[in-house]
mmCIF file of C-alpha atoms and ligand atoms in Angstrom:
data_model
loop_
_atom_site.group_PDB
_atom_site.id
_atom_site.type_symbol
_atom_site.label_atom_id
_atom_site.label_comp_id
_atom_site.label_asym_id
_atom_site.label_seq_id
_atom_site.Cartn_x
_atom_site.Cartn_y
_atom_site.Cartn_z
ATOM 1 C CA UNK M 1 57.329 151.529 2.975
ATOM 2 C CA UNK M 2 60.145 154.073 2.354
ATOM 3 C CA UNK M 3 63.755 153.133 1.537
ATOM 4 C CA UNK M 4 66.437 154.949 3.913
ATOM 5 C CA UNK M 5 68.792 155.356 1.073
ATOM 6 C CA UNK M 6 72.012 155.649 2.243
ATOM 7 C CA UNK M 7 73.893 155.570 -1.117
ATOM 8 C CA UNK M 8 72.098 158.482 -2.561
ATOM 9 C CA UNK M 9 72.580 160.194 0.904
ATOM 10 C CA UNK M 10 76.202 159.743 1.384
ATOM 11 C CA UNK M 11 76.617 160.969 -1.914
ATOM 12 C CA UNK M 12 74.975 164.156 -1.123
ATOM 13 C CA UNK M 13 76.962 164.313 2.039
ATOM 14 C CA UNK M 14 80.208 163.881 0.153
ATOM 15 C CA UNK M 15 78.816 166.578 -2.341
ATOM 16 C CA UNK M 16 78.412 169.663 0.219
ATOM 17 C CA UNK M 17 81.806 168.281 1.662
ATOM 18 C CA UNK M 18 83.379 168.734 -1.933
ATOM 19 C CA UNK M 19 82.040 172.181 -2.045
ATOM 20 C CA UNK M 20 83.493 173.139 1.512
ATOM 21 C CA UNK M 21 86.983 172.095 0.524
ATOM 22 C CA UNK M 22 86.645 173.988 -3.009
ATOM 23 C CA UNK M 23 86.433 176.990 -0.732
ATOM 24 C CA UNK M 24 88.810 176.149 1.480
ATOM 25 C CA UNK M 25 91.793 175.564 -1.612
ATOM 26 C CA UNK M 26 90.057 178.875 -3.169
ATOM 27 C CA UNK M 27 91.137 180.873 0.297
ATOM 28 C CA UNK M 28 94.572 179.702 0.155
ATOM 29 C CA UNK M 29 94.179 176.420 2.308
ATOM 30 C CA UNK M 30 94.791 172.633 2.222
ATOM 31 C CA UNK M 31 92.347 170.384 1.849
ATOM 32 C CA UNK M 32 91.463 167.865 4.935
ATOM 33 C CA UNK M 33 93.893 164.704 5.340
ATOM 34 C CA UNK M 34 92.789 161.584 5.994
ATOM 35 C CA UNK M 35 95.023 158.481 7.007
ATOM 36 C CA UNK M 36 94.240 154.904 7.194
ATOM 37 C CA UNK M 37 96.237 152.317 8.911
ATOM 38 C CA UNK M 38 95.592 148.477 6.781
ATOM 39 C CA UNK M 39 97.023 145.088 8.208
ATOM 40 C CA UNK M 40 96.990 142.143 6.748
ATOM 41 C CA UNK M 41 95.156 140.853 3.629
ATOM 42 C CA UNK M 42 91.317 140.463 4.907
ATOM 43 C CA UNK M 43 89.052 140.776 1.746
ATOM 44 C CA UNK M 44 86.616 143.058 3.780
ATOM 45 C CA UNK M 45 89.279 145.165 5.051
ATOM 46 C CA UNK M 46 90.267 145.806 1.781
ATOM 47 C CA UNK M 47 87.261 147.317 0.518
ATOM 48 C CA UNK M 48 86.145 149.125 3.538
ATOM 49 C CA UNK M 49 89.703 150.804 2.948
ATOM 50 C CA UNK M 50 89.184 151.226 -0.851
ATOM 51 C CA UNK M 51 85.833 152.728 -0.252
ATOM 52 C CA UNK M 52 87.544 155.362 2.282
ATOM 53 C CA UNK M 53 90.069 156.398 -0.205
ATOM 54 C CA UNK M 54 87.845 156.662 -3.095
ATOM 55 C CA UNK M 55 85.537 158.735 -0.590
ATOM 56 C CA UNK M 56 88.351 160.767 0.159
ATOM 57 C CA UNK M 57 89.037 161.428 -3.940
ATOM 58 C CA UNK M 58 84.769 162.060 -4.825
ATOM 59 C CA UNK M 59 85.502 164.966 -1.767
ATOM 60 C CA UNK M 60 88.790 166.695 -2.602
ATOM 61 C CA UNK M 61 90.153 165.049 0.922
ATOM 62 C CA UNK M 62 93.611 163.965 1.115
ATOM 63 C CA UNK M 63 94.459 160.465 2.188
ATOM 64 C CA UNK M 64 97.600 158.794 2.774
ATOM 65 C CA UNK M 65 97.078 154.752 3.155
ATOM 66 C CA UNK M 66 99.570 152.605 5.400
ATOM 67 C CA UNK M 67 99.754 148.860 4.412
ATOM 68 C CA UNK M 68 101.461 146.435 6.562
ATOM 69 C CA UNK M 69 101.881 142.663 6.508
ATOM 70 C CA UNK M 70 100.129 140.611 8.633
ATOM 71 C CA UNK M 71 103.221 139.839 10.632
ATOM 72 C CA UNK M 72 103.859 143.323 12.110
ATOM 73 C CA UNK M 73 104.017 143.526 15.690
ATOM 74 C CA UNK M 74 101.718 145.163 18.168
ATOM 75 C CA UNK M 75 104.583 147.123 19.521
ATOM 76 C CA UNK M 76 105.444 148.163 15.387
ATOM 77 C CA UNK M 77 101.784 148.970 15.013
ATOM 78 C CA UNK M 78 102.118 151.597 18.109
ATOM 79 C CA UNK M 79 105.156 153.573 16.439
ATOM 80 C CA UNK M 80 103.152 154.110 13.287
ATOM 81 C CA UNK M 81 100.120 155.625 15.228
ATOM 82 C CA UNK M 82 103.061 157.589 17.302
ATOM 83 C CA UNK M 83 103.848 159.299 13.870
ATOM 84 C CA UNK M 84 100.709 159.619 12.930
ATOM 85 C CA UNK M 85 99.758 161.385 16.364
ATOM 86 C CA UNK M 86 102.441 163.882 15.788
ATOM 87 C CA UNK M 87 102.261 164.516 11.782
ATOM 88 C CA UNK M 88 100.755 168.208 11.475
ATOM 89 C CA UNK M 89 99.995 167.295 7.856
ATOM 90 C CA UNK M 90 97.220 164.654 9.174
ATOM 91 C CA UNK M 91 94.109 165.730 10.581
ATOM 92 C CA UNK M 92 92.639 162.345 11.724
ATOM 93 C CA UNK M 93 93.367 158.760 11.033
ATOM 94 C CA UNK M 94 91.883 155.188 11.421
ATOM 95 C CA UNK M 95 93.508 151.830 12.087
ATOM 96 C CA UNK M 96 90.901 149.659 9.530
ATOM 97 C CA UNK M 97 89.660 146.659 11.834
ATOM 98 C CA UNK M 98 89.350 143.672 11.826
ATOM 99 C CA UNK M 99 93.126 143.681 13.367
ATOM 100 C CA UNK M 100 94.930 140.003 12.774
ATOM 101 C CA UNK M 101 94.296 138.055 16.658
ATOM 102 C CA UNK M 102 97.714 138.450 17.793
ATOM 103 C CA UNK M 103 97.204 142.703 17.744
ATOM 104 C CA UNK M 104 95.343 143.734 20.901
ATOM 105 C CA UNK M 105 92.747 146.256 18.866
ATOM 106 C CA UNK M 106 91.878 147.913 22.694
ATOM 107 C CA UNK M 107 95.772 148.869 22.889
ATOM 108 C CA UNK M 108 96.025 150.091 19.260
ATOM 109 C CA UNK M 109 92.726 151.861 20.292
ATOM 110 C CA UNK M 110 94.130 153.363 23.298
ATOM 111 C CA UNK M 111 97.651 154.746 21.127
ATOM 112 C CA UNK M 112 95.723 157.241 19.392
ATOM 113 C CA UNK M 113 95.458 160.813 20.251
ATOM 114 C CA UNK M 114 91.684 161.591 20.804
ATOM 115 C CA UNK M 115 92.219 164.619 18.655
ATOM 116 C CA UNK M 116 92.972 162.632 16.004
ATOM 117 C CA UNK M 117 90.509 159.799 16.361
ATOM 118 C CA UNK M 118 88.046 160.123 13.801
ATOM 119 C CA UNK M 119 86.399 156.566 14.369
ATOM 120 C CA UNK M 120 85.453 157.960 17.784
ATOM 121 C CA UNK M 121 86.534 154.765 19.567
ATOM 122 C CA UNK M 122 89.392 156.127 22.084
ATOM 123 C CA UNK M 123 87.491 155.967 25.679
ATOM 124 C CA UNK M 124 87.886 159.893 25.853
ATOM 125 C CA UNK M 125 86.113 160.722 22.784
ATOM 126 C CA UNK M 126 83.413 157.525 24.247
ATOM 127 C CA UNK M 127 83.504 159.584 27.564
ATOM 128 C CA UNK M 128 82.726 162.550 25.660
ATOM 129 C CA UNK M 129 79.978 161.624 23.529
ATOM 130 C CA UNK M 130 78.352 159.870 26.530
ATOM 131 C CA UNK M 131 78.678 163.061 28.508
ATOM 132 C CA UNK M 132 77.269 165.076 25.775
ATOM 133 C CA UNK M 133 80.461 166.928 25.605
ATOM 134 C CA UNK M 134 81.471 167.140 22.292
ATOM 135 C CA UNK M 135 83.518 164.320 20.186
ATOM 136 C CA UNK M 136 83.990 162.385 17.293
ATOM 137 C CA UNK M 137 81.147 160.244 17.543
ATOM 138 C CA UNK M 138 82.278 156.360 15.950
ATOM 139 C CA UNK M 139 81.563 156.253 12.013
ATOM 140 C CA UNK M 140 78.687 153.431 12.211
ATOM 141 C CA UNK M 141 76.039 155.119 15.243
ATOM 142 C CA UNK M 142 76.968 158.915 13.323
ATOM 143 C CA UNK M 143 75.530 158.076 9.968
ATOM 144 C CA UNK M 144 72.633 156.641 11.458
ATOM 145 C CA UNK M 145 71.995 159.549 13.392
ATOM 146 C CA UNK M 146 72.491 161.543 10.259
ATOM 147 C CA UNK M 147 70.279 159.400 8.408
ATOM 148 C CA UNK M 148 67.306 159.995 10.889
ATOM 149 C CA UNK M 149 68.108 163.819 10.378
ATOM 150 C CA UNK M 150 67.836 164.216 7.185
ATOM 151 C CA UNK M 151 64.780 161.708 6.625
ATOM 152 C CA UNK M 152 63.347 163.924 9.503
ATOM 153 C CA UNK M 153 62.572 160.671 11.555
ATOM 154 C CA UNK M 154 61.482 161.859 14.506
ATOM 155 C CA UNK M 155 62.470 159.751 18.069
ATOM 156 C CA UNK M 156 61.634 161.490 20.474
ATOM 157 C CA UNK M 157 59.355 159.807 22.631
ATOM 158 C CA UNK M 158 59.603 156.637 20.450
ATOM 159 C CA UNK M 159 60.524 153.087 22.006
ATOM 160 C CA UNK M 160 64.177 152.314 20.510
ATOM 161 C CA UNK M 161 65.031 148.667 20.326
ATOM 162 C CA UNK M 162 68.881 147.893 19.922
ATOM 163 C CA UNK M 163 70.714 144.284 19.228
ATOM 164 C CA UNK M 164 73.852 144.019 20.121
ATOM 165 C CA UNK M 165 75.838 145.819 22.400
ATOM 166 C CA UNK M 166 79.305 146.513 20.566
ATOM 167 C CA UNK M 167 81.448 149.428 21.465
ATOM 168 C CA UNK M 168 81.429 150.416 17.773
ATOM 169 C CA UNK M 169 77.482 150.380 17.355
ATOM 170 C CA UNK M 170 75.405 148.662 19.913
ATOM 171 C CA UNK M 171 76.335 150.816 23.073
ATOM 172 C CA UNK M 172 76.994 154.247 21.567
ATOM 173 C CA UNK M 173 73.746 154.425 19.104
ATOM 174 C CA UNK M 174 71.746 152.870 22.359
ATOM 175 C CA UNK M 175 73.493 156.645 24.301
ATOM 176 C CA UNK M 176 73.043 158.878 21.507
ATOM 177 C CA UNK M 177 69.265 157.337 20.735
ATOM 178 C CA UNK M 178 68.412 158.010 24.116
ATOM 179 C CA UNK M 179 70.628 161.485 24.820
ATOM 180 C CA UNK M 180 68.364 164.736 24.818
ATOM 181 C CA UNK M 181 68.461 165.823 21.594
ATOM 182 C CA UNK M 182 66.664 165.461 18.062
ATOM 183 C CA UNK M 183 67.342 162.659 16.914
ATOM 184 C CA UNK M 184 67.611 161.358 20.226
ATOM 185 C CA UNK M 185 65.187 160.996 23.203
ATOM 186 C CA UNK M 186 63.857 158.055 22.459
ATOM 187 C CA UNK M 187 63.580 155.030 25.196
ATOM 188 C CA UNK M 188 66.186 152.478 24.479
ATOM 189 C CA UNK M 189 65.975 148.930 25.092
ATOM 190 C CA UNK M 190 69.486 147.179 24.391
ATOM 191 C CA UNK M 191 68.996 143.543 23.931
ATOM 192 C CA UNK M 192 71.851 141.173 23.943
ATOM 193 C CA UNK M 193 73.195 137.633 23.079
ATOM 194 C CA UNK M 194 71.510 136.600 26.488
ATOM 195 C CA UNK M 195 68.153 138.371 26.357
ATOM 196 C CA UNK M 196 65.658 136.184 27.143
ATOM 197 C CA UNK M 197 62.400 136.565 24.702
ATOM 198 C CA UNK M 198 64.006 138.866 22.088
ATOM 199 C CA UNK M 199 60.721 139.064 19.998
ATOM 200 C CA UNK M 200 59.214 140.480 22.950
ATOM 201 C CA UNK M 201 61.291 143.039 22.640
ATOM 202 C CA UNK M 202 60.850 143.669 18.517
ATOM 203 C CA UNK M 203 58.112 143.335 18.137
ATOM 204 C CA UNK M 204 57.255 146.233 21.108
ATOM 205 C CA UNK M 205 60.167 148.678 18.741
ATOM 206 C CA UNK M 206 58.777 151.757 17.107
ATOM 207 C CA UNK M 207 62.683 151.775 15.421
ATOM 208 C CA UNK M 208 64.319 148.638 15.343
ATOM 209 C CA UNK M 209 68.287 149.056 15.229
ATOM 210 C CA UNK M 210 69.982 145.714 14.064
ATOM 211 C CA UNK M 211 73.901 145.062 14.635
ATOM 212 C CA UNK M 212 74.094 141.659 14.885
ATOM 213 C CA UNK M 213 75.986 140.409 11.929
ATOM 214 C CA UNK M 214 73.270 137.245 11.873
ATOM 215 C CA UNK M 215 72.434 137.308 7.857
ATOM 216 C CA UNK M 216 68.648 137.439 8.050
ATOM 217 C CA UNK M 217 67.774 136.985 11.338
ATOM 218 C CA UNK M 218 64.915 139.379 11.739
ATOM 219 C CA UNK M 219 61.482 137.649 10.764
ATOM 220 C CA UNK M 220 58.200 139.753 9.716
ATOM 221 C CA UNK M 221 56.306 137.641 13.005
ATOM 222 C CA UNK M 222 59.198 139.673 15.086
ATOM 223 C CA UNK M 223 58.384 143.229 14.646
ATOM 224 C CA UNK M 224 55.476 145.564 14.689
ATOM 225 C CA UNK M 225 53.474 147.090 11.265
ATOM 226 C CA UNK M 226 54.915 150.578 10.611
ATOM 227 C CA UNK M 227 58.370 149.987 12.125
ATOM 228 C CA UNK M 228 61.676 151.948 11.517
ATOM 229 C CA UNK M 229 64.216 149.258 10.688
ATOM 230 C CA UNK M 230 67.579 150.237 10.884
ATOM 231 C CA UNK M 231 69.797 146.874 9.290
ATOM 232 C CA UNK M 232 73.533 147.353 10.408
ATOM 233 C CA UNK M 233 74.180 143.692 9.600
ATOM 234 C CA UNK M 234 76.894 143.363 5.931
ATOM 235 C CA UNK M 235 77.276 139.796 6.200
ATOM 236 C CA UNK M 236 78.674 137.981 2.819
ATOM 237 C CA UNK M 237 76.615 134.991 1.622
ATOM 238 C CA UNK M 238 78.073 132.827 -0.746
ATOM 239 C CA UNK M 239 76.289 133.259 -3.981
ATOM 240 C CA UNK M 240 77.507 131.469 -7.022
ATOM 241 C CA UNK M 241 75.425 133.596 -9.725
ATOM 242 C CA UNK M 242 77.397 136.769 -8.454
ATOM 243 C CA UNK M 243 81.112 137.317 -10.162
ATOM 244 C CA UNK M 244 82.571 137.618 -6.685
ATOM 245 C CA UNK M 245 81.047 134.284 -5.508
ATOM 246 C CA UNK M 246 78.976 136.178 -2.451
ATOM 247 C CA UNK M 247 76.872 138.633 -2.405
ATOM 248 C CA UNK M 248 75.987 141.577 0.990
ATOM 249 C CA UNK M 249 72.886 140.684 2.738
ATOM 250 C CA UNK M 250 71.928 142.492 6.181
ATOM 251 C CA UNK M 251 70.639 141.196 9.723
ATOM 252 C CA UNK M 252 67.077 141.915 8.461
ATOM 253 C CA UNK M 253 65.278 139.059 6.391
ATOM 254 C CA UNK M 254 64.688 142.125 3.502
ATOM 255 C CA UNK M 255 62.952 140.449 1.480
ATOM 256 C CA UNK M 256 60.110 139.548 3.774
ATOM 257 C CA UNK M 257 60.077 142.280 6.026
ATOM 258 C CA UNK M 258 60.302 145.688 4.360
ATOM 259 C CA UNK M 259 56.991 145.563 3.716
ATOM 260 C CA UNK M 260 55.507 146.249 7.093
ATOM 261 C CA UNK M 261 58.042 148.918 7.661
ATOM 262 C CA UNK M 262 57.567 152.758 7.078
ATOM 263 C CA UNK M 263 60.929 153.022 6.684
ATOM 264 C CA UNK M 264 63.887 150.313 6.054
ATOM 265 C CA UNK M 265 67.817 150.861 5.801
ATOM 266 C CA UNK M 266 68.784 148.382 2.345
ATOM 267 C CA UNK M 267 72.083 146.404 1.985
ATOM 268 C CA UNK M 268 73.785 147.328 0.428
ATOM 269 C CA UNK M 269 73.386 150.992 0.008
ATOM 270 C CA UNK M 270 71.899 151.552 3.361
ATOM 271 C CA UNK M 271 74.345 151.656 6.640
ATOM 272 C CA UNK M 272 77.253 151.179 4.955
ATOM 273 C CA UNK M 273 77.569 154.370 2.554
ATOM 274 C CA UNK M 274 76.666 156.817 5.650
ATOM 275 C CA UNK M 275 79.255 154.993 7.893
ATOM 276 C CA UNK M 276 82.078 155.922 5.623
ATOM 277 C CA UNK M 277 80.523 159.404 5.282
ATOM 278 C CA UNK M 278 80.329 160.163 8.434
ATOM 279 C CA UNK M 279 83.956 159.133 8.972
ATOM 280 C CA UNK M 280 84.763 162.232 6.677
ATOM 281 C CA UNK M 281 82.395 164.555 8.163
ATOM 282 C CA UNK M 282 84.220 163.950 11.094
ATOM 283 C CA UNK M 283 87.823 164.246 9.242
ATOM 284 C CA UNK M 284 86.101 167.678 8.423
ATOM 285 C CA UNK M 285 85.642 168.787 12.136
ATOM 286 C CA UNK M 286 89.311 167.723 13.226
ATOM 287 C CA UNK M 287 90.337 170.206 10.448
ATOM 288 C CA UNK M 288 88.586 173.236 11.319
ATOM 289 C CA UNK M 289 89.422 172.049 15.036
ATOM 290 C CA UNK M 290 86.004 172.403 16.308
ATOM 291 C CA UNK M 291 85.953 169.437 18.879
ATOM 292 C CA UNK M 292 88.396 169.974 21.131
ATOM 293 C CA UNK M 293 88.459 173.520 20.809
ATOM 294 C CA UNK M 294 87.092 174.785 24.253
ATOM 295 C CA UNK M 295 86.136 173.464 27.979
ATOM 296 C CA UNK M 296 83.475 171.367 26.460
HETATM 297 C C1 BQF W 1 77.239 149.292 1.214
HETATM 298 C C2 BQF W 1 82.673 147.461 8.851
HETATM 299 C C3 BQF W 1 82.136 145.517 10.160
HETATM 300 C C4 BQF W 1 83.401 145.535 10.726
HETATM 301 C C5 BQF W 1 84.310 146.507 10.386
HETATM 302 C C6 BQF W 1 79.251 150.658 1.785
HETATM 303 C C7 BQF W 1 80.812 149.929 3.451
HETATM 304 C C8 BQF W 1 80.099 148.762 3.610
HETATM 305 C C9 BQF W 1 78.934 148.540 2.876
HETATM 306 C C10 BQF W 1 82.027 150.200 4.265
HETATM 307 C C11 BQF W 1 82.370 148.489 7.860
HETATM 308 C C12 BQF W 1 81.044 148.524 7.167
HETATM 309 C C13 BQF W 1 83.342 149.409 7.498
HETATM 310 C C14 BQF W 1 78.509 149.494 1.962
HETATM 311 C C15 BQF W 1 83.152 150.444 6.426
HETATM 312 C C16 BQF W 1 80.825 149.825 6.422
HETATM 313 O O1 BQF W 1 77.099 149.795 0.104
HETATM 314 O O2 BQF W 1 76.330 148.687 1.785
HETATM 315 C C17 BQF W 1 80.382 150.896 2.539
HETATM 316 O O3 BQF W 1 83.048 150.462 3.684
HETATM 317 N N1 BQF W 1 81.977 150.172 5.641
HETATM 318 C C18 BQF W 1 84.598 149.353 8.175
HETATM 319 O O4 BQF W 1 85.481 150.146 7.907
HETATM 320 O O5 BQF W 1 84.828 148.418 9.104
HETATM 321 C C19 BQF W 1 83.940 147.470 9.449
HETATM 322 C C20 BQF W 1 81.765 146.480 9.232
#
């Protein structure tokens, strides 16, 4: 069993991005700007946002960070992305989710100008990807494509089993999993809340893609010797020995499984660390412009 770390990875990632914007300032240029867009006052918001801006800092990336209360309006929400659409200081932007229940995320979602969207979840930059065309792919399904890169993973060929079917991981890792490409044409299965006999379904995967957010649902009696597990799942678990009171745990039982893998994502320090990587490397493309450049 190898560990897929994503930590040490995201760090490296962060590293060549650090040296790319050293050249950039040393030719007389700014360095990439990031912007995030935080509502409200959900723990797990917060850090997901910390951990962007601190990314931002380790790779000489700007970022500006927009707090609002709770209360603001939908209609408030949409003027902010407005400026944010037409600031040429900004190259890309996020609006963190989860969004308080009275903001309707698919209309924030839809405010954004693709060219900005560096989560990749507008539908043009969805229509893109799933057209091959080129986009910001969304944060989450990028990492773990970068992941199975640089491990040299290969999936080609391979039987790809996905749970969950989210716009932000399920679908788009199930397209780009099975797009031609390397990594990539694999044969997806995308199981769902309603699949009937999931383990017959794991336990046929040659890479097992978890996005759940079930803390340790995957058994070792569900899945196959010599598996690829890919754990999506950062669910908190109350832990009273920790200083926080919880500690992360994925969808994968870890401590039982990882042992019949060949290769297993951790949490923390798997998923997580290349997500908010790959949310820069793509802050790094709307700079140099490279995506919507040309027909495709
Ligand atoms: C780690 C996210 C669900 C819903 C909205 C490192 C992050 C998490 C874990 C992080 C996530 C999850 C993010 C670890 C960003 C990933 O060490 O394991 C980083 O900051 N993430 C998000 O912005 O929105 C989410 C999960």
């Amino acid at each position: 069993m190898e560990l897929l770390d994503g930590k040490g990875l995201a760090n490296q990632l962060k590293a060549e991005l650090a040296e790319k914007v050293k050249a950039l300032l040393a030719a007389g240029g700014r360095a990439p700007h990031l912007a995030a867009v935080l509502v409200g006052d959900n723990p797990a918001s917060l850090s997901y946002v910390r951990n962007k801006v601190r990314s931002c800092e380790q790779s000489g990336f700007r970022s500006t960070l927009i707090q609002k209360d709770a209360s603001v309006t939908e209609a408030e929400l949409i003027e902010i992305i407005k400026g944010l659409n037409n600031d040429p200081e900004i190259d890309g932007f996020i609006v963190q989710l989860p969004l308080p229940r009275h903001i309707n995320a698919d209309n924030i979602t839809l405010a954004i100008d693709p060219k900005k969207d560096v989560d990749g979840f507008h539908p043009v930059n969805f229509g893109r990807m799933a057209q091959g065309l080129s986009a910001y792919l969304p944060a989450t399904p990028f990492g773990i494509m970068k992941m199975l890169e640089r491990y040299n993973i290969s999936t080609s060929g391979k039987h790809c089993v996905v749970l969950g079917r989210s716009n932000i991981v399920g679908t788009p890792i199930s397209i780009l999993m099975s797009r031609r490409g390397e990594p990539g044409n694999a044969t997806v299965t995308l199981c769902h809340s309603r699949t009937k006999n999931l383990e017959e379904y794991t336990q046929k995967a040659d890479i097992l893609i978890v996005a759940l957010g079930i803390p340790n649902f995957i058994k070792p009696e569900m899945i196959k010797e010599g598996v690829v597990i890919i754990d999506v799942g950062i669910n908190r678990v109350e832990d009273a020995s920790r200083k926080r009171g919880y500690r992360l745990v994925g969808d994968v039982d870890f401590e039982n499984v990882a042992s019949r893998c060949s290769y297993i994502t951790p949490v923390p320090g798997g998923v997580g660390p290349m997500t908010v990587a790959a949310l820069l490397l793509n802050t790094m493309e709307s700079y140099q412009g490279k995506i919507y450049s040309g027909a495709s």
